[in-house]
PDB file of N, CA, C and O in Angstrom:
ATOM      1  N   MET G1181      86.527 -32.232 -13.040  1.00 71.00           N
ATOM      2  CA  MET G1181      87.098 -33.559 -12.987  1.00 71.00           C
ATOM      3  C   MET G1181      87.083 -34.002 -11.521  1.00 71.00           C
ATOM      4  O   MET G1181      87.422 -33.232 -10.629  1.00 71.00           O
ATOM      5  N   SER G1182      86.722 -35.259 -11.290  1.00 80.00           N
ATOM      6  CA  SER G1182      86.687 -35.767  -9.926  1.00 80.00           C
ATOM      7  C   SER G1182      88.108 -35.943  -9.393  1.00 80.00           C
ATOM      8  O   SER G1182      89.068 -36.034 -10.170  1.00 80.00           O
ATOM      9  N   ILE G1183      88.218 -36.003  -8.088  1.00 79.00           N
ATOM     10  CA  ILE G1183      89.546 -36.132  -7.464  1.00 79.00           C
ATOM     11  C   ILE G1183      90.260 -37.405  -7.913  1.00 79.00           C
ATOM     12  O   ILE G1183      91.439 -37.338  -8.273  1.00 79.00           O
ATOM     13  N   PRO G1184      89.600 -38.584  -7.920  1.00 83.00           N
ATOM     14  CA  PRO G1184      90.318 -39.778  -8.373  1.00 83.00           C
ATOM     15  C   PRO G1184      90.825 -39.673  -9.822  1.00 83.00           C
ATOM     16  O   PRO G1184      91.947 -40.081 -10.117  1.00 83.00           O
ATOM     17  N   LYS G1185      90.029 -39.085 -10.705  1.00 90.00           N
ATOM     18  CA  LYS G1185      90.465 -38.936 -12.099  1.00 90.00           C
ATOM     19  C   LYS G1185      91.602 -37.932 -12.199  1.00 90.00           C
ATOM     20  O   LYS G1185      92.552 -38.128 -12.962  1.00 90.00           O
ATOM     21  N   HIS G1186      91.505 -36.854 -11.436  1.00 87.00           N
ATOM     22  CA  HIS G1186      92.572 -35.854 -11.425  1.00 87.00           C
ATOM     23  C   HIS G1186      93.866 -36.480 -10.895  1.00 87.00           C
ATOM     24  O   HIS G1186      94.952 -36.222 -11.420  1.00 87.00           O
ATOM     25  N   LEU G1187      93.737 -37.313  -9.873  1.00 88.00           N
ATOM     26  CA  LEU G1187      94.899 -37.989  -9.294  1.00 88.00           C
ATOM     27  C   LEU G1187      95.527 -38.964 -10.290  1.00 88.00           C
ATOM     28  O   LEU G1187      96.754 -39.030 -10.419  1.00 88.00           O
ATOM     29  N   GLU G1188      94.690 -39.704 -11.013  1.00 92.00           N
ATOM     30  CA  GLU G1188      95.202 -40.630 -12.031  1.00 92.00           C
ATOM     31  C   GLU G1188      95.955 -39.873 -13.121  1.00 92.00           C
ATOM     32  O   GLU G1188      97.020 -40.317 -13.571  1.00 92.00           O
ATOM     33  N   ALA G1189      95.413 -38.759 -13.561  1.00 94.00           N
ATOM     34  CA  ALA G1189      96.069 -37.960 -14.600  1.00 94.00           C
ATOM     35  C   ALA G1189      97.410 -37.425 -14.104  1.00 94.00           C
ATOM     36  O   ALA G1189      98.409 -37.454 -14.832  1.00 94.00           O
ATOM     37  N   ALA G1190      97.440 -36.959 -12.871  1.00 94.00           N
ATOM     38  CA  ALA G1190      98.693 -36.443 -12.304  1.00 94.00           C
ATOM     39  C   ALA G1190      99.727 -37.558 -12.161  1.00 94.00           C
ATOM     40  O   ALA G1190     100.911 -37.344 -12.427  1.00 94.00           O
ATOM     41  N   ALA G1191      99.281 -38.740 -11.761  1.00 94.00           N
ATOM     42  CA  ALA G1191     100.203 -39.876 -11.634  1.00 94.00           C
ATOM     43  C   ALA G1191     100.773 -40.265 -12.994  1.00 94.00           C
ATOM     44  O   ALA G1191     101.965 -40.594 -13.105  1.00 94.00           O
ATOM     45  N   ALA G1192      99.955 -40.221 -14.027  1.00 96.00           N
ATOM     46  CA  ALA G1192     100.433 -40.535 -15.376  1.00 96.00           C
ATOM     47  C   ALA G1192     101.461 -39.504 -15.835  1.00 96.00           C
ATOM     48  O   ALA G1192     102.492 -39.853 -16.424  1.00 96.00           O
ATOM     49  N   ARG G1193     101.194 -38.211 -15.552  1.00 97.00           N
ATOM     50  CA  ARG G1193     102.151 -37.161 -15.901  1.00 97.00           C
ATOM     51  C   ARG G1193     103.454 -37.328 -15.132  1.00 97.00           C
ATOM     52  O   ARG G1193     104.546 -37.089 -15.665  1.00 97.00           O
ATOM     53  N   LEU G1194     103.355 -37.743 -13.874  1.00 96.00           N
ATOM     54  CA  LEU G1194     104.535 -37.965 -13.043  1.00 96.00           C
ATOM     55  C   LEU G1194     105.391 -39.089 -13.621  1.00 96.00           C
ATOM     56  O   LEU G1194     106.614 -38.967 -13.728  1.00 96.00           O
ATOM     57  N   LYS G1195     104.744 -40.168 -14.023  1.00 97.00           N
ATOM     58  CA  LYS G1195     105.470 -41.314 -14.603  1.00 97.00           C
ATOM     59  C   LYS G1195     106.154 -40.903 -15.911  1.00 97.00           C
ATOM     60  O   LYS G1195     107.318 -41.242 -16.140  1.00 97.00           O
ATOM     61  N   ASP G1196     105.435 -40.167 -16.757  1.00 98.00           N
ATOM     62  CA  ASP G1196     105.997 -39.721 -18.027  1.00 98.00           C
ATOM     63  C   ASP G1196     107.199 -38.808 -17.794  1.00 98.00           C
ATOM     64  O   ASP G1196     108.247 -38.971 -18.431  1.00 98.00           O
ATOM     65  N   ALA G1197     107.050 -37.872 -16.866  1.00 98.00           N
ATOM     66  CA  ALA G1197     108.152 -36.954 -16.570  1.00 98.00           C
ATOM     67  C   ALA G1197     109.354 -37.696 -16.003  1.00 98.00           C
ATOM     68  O   ALA G1197     110.498 -37.368 -16.339  1.00 98.00           O
ATOM     69  N   SER G1198     109.114 -38.711 -15.187  1.00 97.00           N
ATOM     70  CA  SER G1198     110.219 -39.503 -14.616  1.00 97.00           C
ATOM     71  C   SER G1198     111.027 -40.176 -15.717  1.00 97.00           C
ATOM     72  O   SER G1198     112.268 -40.177 -15.677  1.00 97.00           O
ATOM     73  N   MET G1199     110.326 -40.728 -16.686  1.00 97.00           N
ATOM     74  CA  MET G1199     111.023 -41.388 -17.799  1.00 97.00           C
ATOM     75  C   MET G1199     111.828 -40.384 -18.616  1.00 97.00           C
ATOM     76  O   MET G1199     112.960 -40.648 -19.007  1.00 97.00           O
ATOM     77  N   ARG G1200     111.240 -39.213 -18.856  1.00 97.00           N
ATOM     78  CA  ARG G1200     111.954 -38.181 -19.620  1.00 97.00           C
ATOM     79  C   ARG G1200     113.170 -37.673 -18.863  1.00 97.00           C
ATOM     80  O   ARG G1200     114.203 -37.370 -19.467  1.00 97.00           O
ATOM     81  N   ILE G1201     113.082 -37.585 -17.535  1.00 97.00           N
ATOM     82  CA  ILE G1201     114.232 -37.170 -16.724  1.00 97.00           C
ATOM     83  C   ILE G1201     115.365 -38.175 -16.863  1.00 97.00           C
ATOM     84  O   ILE G1201     116.524 -37.807 -17.053  1.00 97.00           O
ATOM     85  N   GLU G1202     115.029 -39.462 -16.777  1.00 97.00           N
ATOM     86  CA  GLU G1202     116.058 -40.508 -16.900  1.00 97.00           C
ATOM     87  C   GLU G1202     116.736 -40.464 -18.263  1.00 97.00           C
ATOM     88  O   GLU G1202     117.961 -40.582 -18.356  1.00 97.00           O
ATOM     89  N   VAL G1203     115.953 -40.281 -19.323  1.00 96.00           N
ATOM     90  CA  VAL G1203     116.526 -40.207 -20.674  1.00 96.00           C
ATOM     91  C   VAL G1203     117.456 -39.004 -20.778  1.00 96.00           C
ATOM     92  O   VAL G1203     118.565 -39.096 -21.320  1.00 96.00           O
ATOM     93  N   ALA G1204     117.034 -37.877 -20.253  1.00 95.00           N
ATOM     94  CA  ALA G1204     117.856 -36.663 -20.323  1.00 95.00           C
ATOM     95  C   ALA G1204     119.134 -36.815 -19.508  1.00 95.00           C
ATOM     96  O   ALA G1204     120.197 -36.340 -19.924  1.00 95.00           O
ATOM     97  N   ARG G1205     119.049 -37.493 -18.372  1.00 94.00           N
ATOM     98  CA  ARG G1205     120.240 -37.661 -17.523  1.00 94.00           C
ATOM     99  C   ARG G1205     121.269 -38.566 -18.193  1.00 94.00           C
ATOM    100  O   ARG G1205     122.472 -38.408 -17.987  1.00 94.00           O
ATOM    101  N   GLU G1206     120.795 -39.524 -18.973  1.00 95.00           N
ATOM    102  CA  GLU G1206     121.708 -40.458 -19.642  1.00 95.00           C
ATOM    103  C   GLU G1206     122.314 -39.874 -20.911  1.00 95.00           C
ATOM    104  O   GLU G1206     123.306 -40.386 -21.415  1.00 95.00           O
ATOM    105  N   GLY G1207     121.727 -38.796 -21.416  1.00 93.00           N
ATOM    106  CA  GLY G1207     122.194 -38.193 -22.658  1.00 93.00           C
ATOM    107  C   GLY G1207     123.433 -37.342 -22.456  1.00 93.00           C
ATOM    108  O   GLY G1207     123.916 -37.143 -21.336  1.00 93.00           O
ATOM    109  N   PRO G1208     123.942 -36.812 -23.550  1.00 94.00           N
ATOM    110  CA  PRO G1208     125.138 -35.954 -23.473  1.00 94.00           C
ATOM    111  C   PRO G1208     124.809 -34.629 -22.786  1.00 94.00           C
ATOM    112  O   PRO G1208     123.664 -34.206 -22.734  1.00 94.00           O
ATOM    113  N   VAL G1209     125.835 -34.003 -22.278  1.00 93.00           N
ATOM    114  CA  VAL G1209     125.659 -32.709 -21.605  1.00 93.00           C
ATOM    115  C   VAL G1209     125.693 -31.621 -22.676  1.00 93.00           C
ATOM    116  O   VAL G1209     126.752 -31.154 -23.085  1.00 93.00           O
ATOM    117  N   THR G1210     124.500 -31.270 -23.129  1.00 96.00           N
ATOM    118  CA  THR G1210     124.352 -30.199 -24.113  1.00 96.00           C
ATOM    119  C   THR G1210     123.271 -29.254 -23.589  1.00 96.00           C
ATOM    120  O   THR G1210     122.469 -29.622 -22.734  1.00 96.00           O
ATOM    121  N   CYS G1211     123.242 -28.055 -24.136  1.00 96.00           N
ATOM    122  CA  CYS G1211     122.201 -27.101 -23.735  1.00 96.00           C
ATOM    123  C   CYS G1211     120.815 -27.649 -24.060  1.00 96.00           C
ATOM    124  O   CYS G1211     119.879 -27.518 -23.264  1.00 96.00           O
ATOM    125  N   GLU G1212     120.672 -28.278 -25.210  1.00 96.00           N
ATOM    126  CA  GLU G1212     119.380 -28.838 -25.616  1.00 96.00           C
ATOM    127  C   GLU G1212     118.934 -29.947 -24.659  1.00 96.00           C
ATOM    128  O   GLU G1212     117.776 -29.996 -24.252  1.00 96.00           O
ATOM    129  N   ASN G1213     119.846 -30.798 -24.288  1.00 96.00           N
ATOM    130  CA  ASN G1213     119.519 -31.903 -23.379  1.00 96.00           C
ATOM    131  C   ASN G1213     119.220 -31.371 -21.974  1.00 96.00           C
ATOM    132  O   ASN G1213     118.331 -31.878 -21.291  1.00 96.00           O
ATOM    133  N   GLN G1214     119.943 -30.361 -21.548  1.00 96.00           N
ATOM    134  CA  GLN G1214     119.663 -29.761 -20.244  1.00 96.00           C
ATOM    135  C   GLN G1214     118.295 -29.087 -20.233  1.00 96.00           C
ATOM    136  O   GLN G1214     117.594 -29.128 -19.228  1.00 96.00           O
ATOM    137  N   GLN G1215     117.893 -28.513 -21.370  1.00 97.00           N
ATOM    138  CA  GLN G1215     116.558 -27.915 -21.470  1.00 97.00           C
ATOM    139  C   GLN G1215     115.488 -29.001 -21.376  1.00 97.00           C
ATOM    140  O   GLN G1215     114.471 -28.813 -20.713  1.00 97.00           O
ATOM    141  N   ARG G1216     115.721 -30.147 -22.021  1.00 97.00           N
ATOM    142  CA  ARG G1216     114.778 -31.275 -21.918  1.00 97.00           C
ATOM    143  C   ARG G1216     114.663 -31.734 -20.463  1.00 97.00           C
ATOM    144  O   ARG G1216     113.572 -32.024 -19.976  1.00 97.00           O
ATOM    145  N   TRP G1217     115.810 -31.818 -19.796  1.00 97.00           N
ATOM    146  CA  TRP G1217     115.816 -32.244 -18.390  1.00 97.00           C
ATOM    147  C   TRP G1217     115.045 -31.245 -17.531  1.00 97.00           C
ATOM    148  O   TRP G1217     114.230 -31.628 -16.696  1.00 97.00           O
ATOM    149  N   LEU G1218     115.271 -29.962 -17.753  1.00 97.00           N
ATOM    150  CA  LEU G1218     114.589 -28.927 -16.979  1.00 97.00           C
ATOM    151  C   LEU G1218     113.086 -28.942 -17.238  1.00 97.00           C
ATOM    152  O   LEU G1218     112.284 -28.821 -16.300  1.00 97.00           O
ATOM    153  N   ASP G1219     112.693 -29.125 -18.485  1.00 97.00           N
ATOM    154  CA  ASP G1219     111.261 -29.212 -18.810  1.00 97.00           C
ATOM    155  C   ASP G1219     110.617 -30.417 -18.134  1.00 97.00           C
ATOM    156  O   ASP G1219     109.519 -30.320 -17.576  1.00 97.00           O
ATOM    157  N   ALA G1220     111.293 -31.558 -18.183  1.00 98.00           N
ATOM    158  CA  ALA G1220     110.766 -32.769 -17.550  1.00 98.00           C
ATOM    159  C   ALA G1220     110.707 -32.606 -16.034  1.00 98.00           C
ATOM    160  O   ALA G1220     109.733 -33.023 -15.392  1.00 98.00           O
ATOM    161  N   LEU G1221     111.719 -31.991 -15.465  1.00 97.00           N
ATOM    162  CA  LEU G1221     111.743 -31.764 -14.022  1.00 97.00           C
ATOM    163  C   LEU G1221     110.616 -30.822 -13.598  1.00 97.00           C
ATOM    164  O   LEU G1221     109.964 -31.043 -12.567  1.00 97.00           O
ATOM    165  N   THR G1222     110.361 -29.803 -14.396  1.00 98.00           N
ATOM    166  CA  THR G1222     109.260 -28.888 -14.123  1.00 98.00           C
ATOM    167  C   THR G1222     107.926 -29.629 -14.161  1.00 98.00           C
ATOM    168  O   THR G1222     107.083 -29.472 -13.270  1.00 98.00           O
ATOM    169  N   ASP G1223     107.729 -30.467 -15.186  1.00 97.00           N
ATOM    170  CA  ASP G1223     106.496 -31.250 -15.294  1.00 97.00           C
ATOM    171  C   ASP G1223     106.349 -32.195 -14.106  1.00 97.00           C
ATOM    172  O   ASP G1223     105.248 -32.387 -13.584  1.00 97.00           O
ATOM    173  N   TYR G1224     107.459 -32.781 -13.667  1.00 98.00           N
ATOM    174  CA  TYR G1224     107.460 -33.689 -12.520  1.00 98.00           C
ATOM    175  C   TYR G1224     107.003 -32.943 -11.264  1.00 98.00           C
ATOM    176  O   TYR G1224     106.137 -33.418 -10.528  1.00 98.00           O
ATOM    177  N   CYS G1225     107.563 -31.767 -11.047  1.00 97.00           N
ATOM    178  CA  CYS G1225     107.197 -30.969  -9.866  1.00 97.00           C
ATOM    179  C   CYS G1225     105.737 -30.534  -9.911  1.00 97.00           C
ATOM    180  O   CYS G1225     105.046 -30.551  -8.884  1.00 97.00           O
ATOM    181  N   MET G1226     105.259 -30.148 -11.078  1.00 96.00           N
ATOM    182  CA  MET G1226     103.865 -29.742 -11.218  1.00 96.00           C
ATOM    183  C   MET G1226     102.928 -30.925 -10.935  1.00 96.00           C
ATOM    184  O   MET G1226     101.902 -30.763 -10.274  1.00 96.00           O
ATOM    185  N   ALA G1227     103.287 -32.104 -11.411  1.00 96.00           N
ATOM    186  CA  ALA G1227     102.475 -33.294 -11.158  1.00 96.00           C
ATOM    187  C   ALA G1227     102.487 -33.635  -9.668  1.00 96.00           C
ATOM    188  O   ALA G1227     101.443 -33.991  -9.099  1.00 96.00           O
ATOM    189  N   LEU G1228     103.632 -33.515  -9.028  1.00 95.00           N
ATOM    190  CA  LEU G1228     103.702 -33.753  -7.583  1.00 95.00           C
ATOM    191  C   LEU G1228     102.814 -32.770  -6.823  1.00 95.00           C
ATOM    192  O   LEU G1228     102.133 -33.156  -5.864  1.00 95.00           O
ATOM    193  N   GLY G1229     102.816 -31.528  -7.251  1.00 94.00           N
ATOM    194  CA  GLY G1229     101.961 -30.527  -6.623  1.00 94.00           C
ATOM    195  C   GLY G1229     100.488 -30.878  -6.781  1.00 94.00           C
ATOM    196  O   GLY G1229      99.696 -30.734  -5.838  1.00 94.00           O
ATOM    197  N   ASP G1230     100.111 -31.352  -7.967  1.00 92.00           N
ATOM    198  CA  ASP G1230      98.725 -31.755  -8.197  1.00 92.00           C
ATOM    199  C   ASP G1230      98.345 -32.953  -7.326  1.00 92.00           C
ATOM    200  O   ASP G1230      97.237 -33.015  -6.786  1.00 92.00           O
ATOM    201  N   ILE G1231      99.262 -33.901  -7.188  1.00 91.00           N
ATOM    202  CA  ILE G1231      99.001 -35.074  -6.340  1.00 91.00           C
ATOM    203  C   ILE G1231      98.828 -34.646  -4.891  1.00 91.00           C
ATOM    204  O   ILE G1231      97.908 -35.092  -4.206  1.00 91.00           O
ATOM    205  N   GLN G1232      99.678 -33.737  -4.432  1.00 91.00           N
ATOM    206  CA  GLN G1232      99.564 -33.243  -3.061  1.00 91.00           C
ATOM    207  C   GLN G1232      98.242 -32.517  -2.854  1.00 91.00           C
ATOM    208  O   GLN G1232      97.578 -32.690  -1.833  1.00 91.00           O
ATOM    209  N   PHE G1233      97.833 -31.720  -3.828  1.00 88.00           N
ATOM    210  CA  PHE G1233      96.564 -31.016  -3.751  1.00 88.00           C
ATOM    211  C   PHE G1233      95.406 -32.014  -3.645  1.00 88.00           C
ATOM    212  O   PHE G1233      94.497 -31.837  -2.829  1.00 88.00           O
ATOM    213  N   CYS G1234      95.443 -33.058  -4.462  1.00 83.00           N
ATOM    214  CA  CYS G1234      94.383 -34.081  -4.425  1.00 83.00           C
ATOM    215  C   CYS G1234      94.353 -34.788  -3.071  1.00 83.00           C
ATOM    216  O   CYS G1234      93.276 -35.048  -2.531  1.00 83.00           O
ATOM    217  N   ASN G1235      95.518 -35.096  -2.544  1.00 82.00           N
ATOM    218  CA  ASN G1235      95.579 -35.735  -1.230  1.00 82.00           C
ATOM    219  C   ASN G1235      94.984 -34.829  -0.159  1.00 82.00           C
ATOM    220  O   ASN G1235      94.216 -35.289   0.694  1.00 82.00           O
ATOM    221  N   ASN G1236      95.311 -33.549  -0.206  1.00 81.00           N
ATOM    222  CA  ASN G1236      94.767 -32.603   0.772  1.00 81.00           C
ATOM    223  C   ASN G1236      93.252 -32.479   0.643  1.00 81.00           C
ATOM    224  O   ASN G1236      92.545 -32.427   1.643  1.00 81.00           O
ATOM    225  N   GLU G1237      92.753 -32.421  -0.589  1.00 73.00           N
ATOM    226  CA  GLU G1237      91.314 -32.330  -0.811  1.00 73.00           C
ATOM    227  C   GLU G1237      90.604 -33.578  -0.285  1.00 73.00           C
ATOM    228  O   GLU G1237      89.552 -33.485   0.333  1.00 73.00           O
ATOM    229  N   SER G1238      91.198 -34.732  -0.537  1.00 68.00           N
ATOM    230  CA  SER G1238      90.600 -35.978  -0.088  1.00 68.00           C
ATOM    231  C   SER G1238      90.527 -36.026   1.437  1.00 68.00           C
ATOM    232  O   SER G1238      89.494 -36.401   2.025  1.00 68.00           O
ATOM    233  N   ILE G1239      91.601 -35.625   2.082  1.00 71.00           N
ATOM    234  CA  ILE G1239      91.628 -35.598   3.551  1.00 71.00           C
ATOM    235  C   ILE G1239      90.614 -34.581   4.068  1.00 71.00           C
ATOM    236  O   ILE G1239      89.869 -34.850   5.018  1.00 71.00           O
ATOM    237  N   HIS G1240      90.538 -33.422   3.425  1.00 63.00           N
ATOM    238  CA  HIS G1240      89.611 -32.385   3.829  1.00 63.00           C
ATOM    239  C   HIS G1240      88.162 -32.875   3.740  1.00 63.00           C
ATOM    240  O   HIS G1240      87.358 -32.626   4.632  1.00 63.00           O
ATOM    241  N   GLU G1241      87.829 -33.591   2.645  1.00 67.00           N
ATOM    242  CA  GLU G1241      86.485 -34.138   2.482  1.00 67.00           C
ATOM    243  C   GLU G1241      86.158 -35.153   3.580  1.00 67.00           C
ATOM    244  O   GLU G1241      85.060 -35.173   4.126  1.00 67.00           O
ATOM    245  N   LYS G1242      87.132 -36.009   3.912  1.00 67.00           N
ATOM    246  CA  LYS G1242      86.908 -37.031   4.933  1.00 67.00           C
ATOM    247  C   LYS G1242      86.741 -36.412   6.311  1.00 67.00           C
ATOM    248  O   LYS G1242      85.942 -36.892   7.112  1.00 67.00           O
ATOM    249  N   VAL G1243      87.461 -35.337   6.590  1.00 72.00           N
ATOM    250  CA  VAL G1243      87.349 -34.669   7.886  1.00 72.00           C
ATOM    251  C   VAL G1243      85.952 -34.072   8.032  1.00 72.00           C
ATOM    252  O   VAL G1243      85.354 -34.138   9.116  1.00 72.00           O
ATOM    253  N   HIS G1244      85.429 -33.513   6.955  1.00 67.00           N
ATOM    254  CA  HIS G1244      84.094 -32.905   7.024  1.00 67.00           C
ATOM    255  C   HIS G1244      82.968 -33.931   7.126  1.00 67.00           C
ATOM    256  O   HIS G1244      81.867 -33.587   7.527  1.00 67.00           O
ATOM    257  N   GLU G1245      83.242 -35.159   6.728  1.00 68.00           N
ATOM    258  CA  GLU G1245      82.222 -36.216   6.870  1.00 68.00           C
ATOM    259  C   GLU G1245      82.108 -36.590   8.324  1.00 68.00           C
ATOM    260  O   GLU G1245      81.185 -36.887   8.903  1.00 68.00           O
TER     261      GLU G1245
END
């Protein structure tokens, strides 16, 4: 997958995870809801990591040019 497509996919995952985090935060404090929040937060962090990786790759490619 090209860097721009990978970045778009990561951004979409980030947006989805953000919405799920907000829904979980507004819900009742239950173990099930906390698990949803933790899963969404994990997905958010993974998407951020992918975005950072894409940014680093893009900068690395430009430096070599």
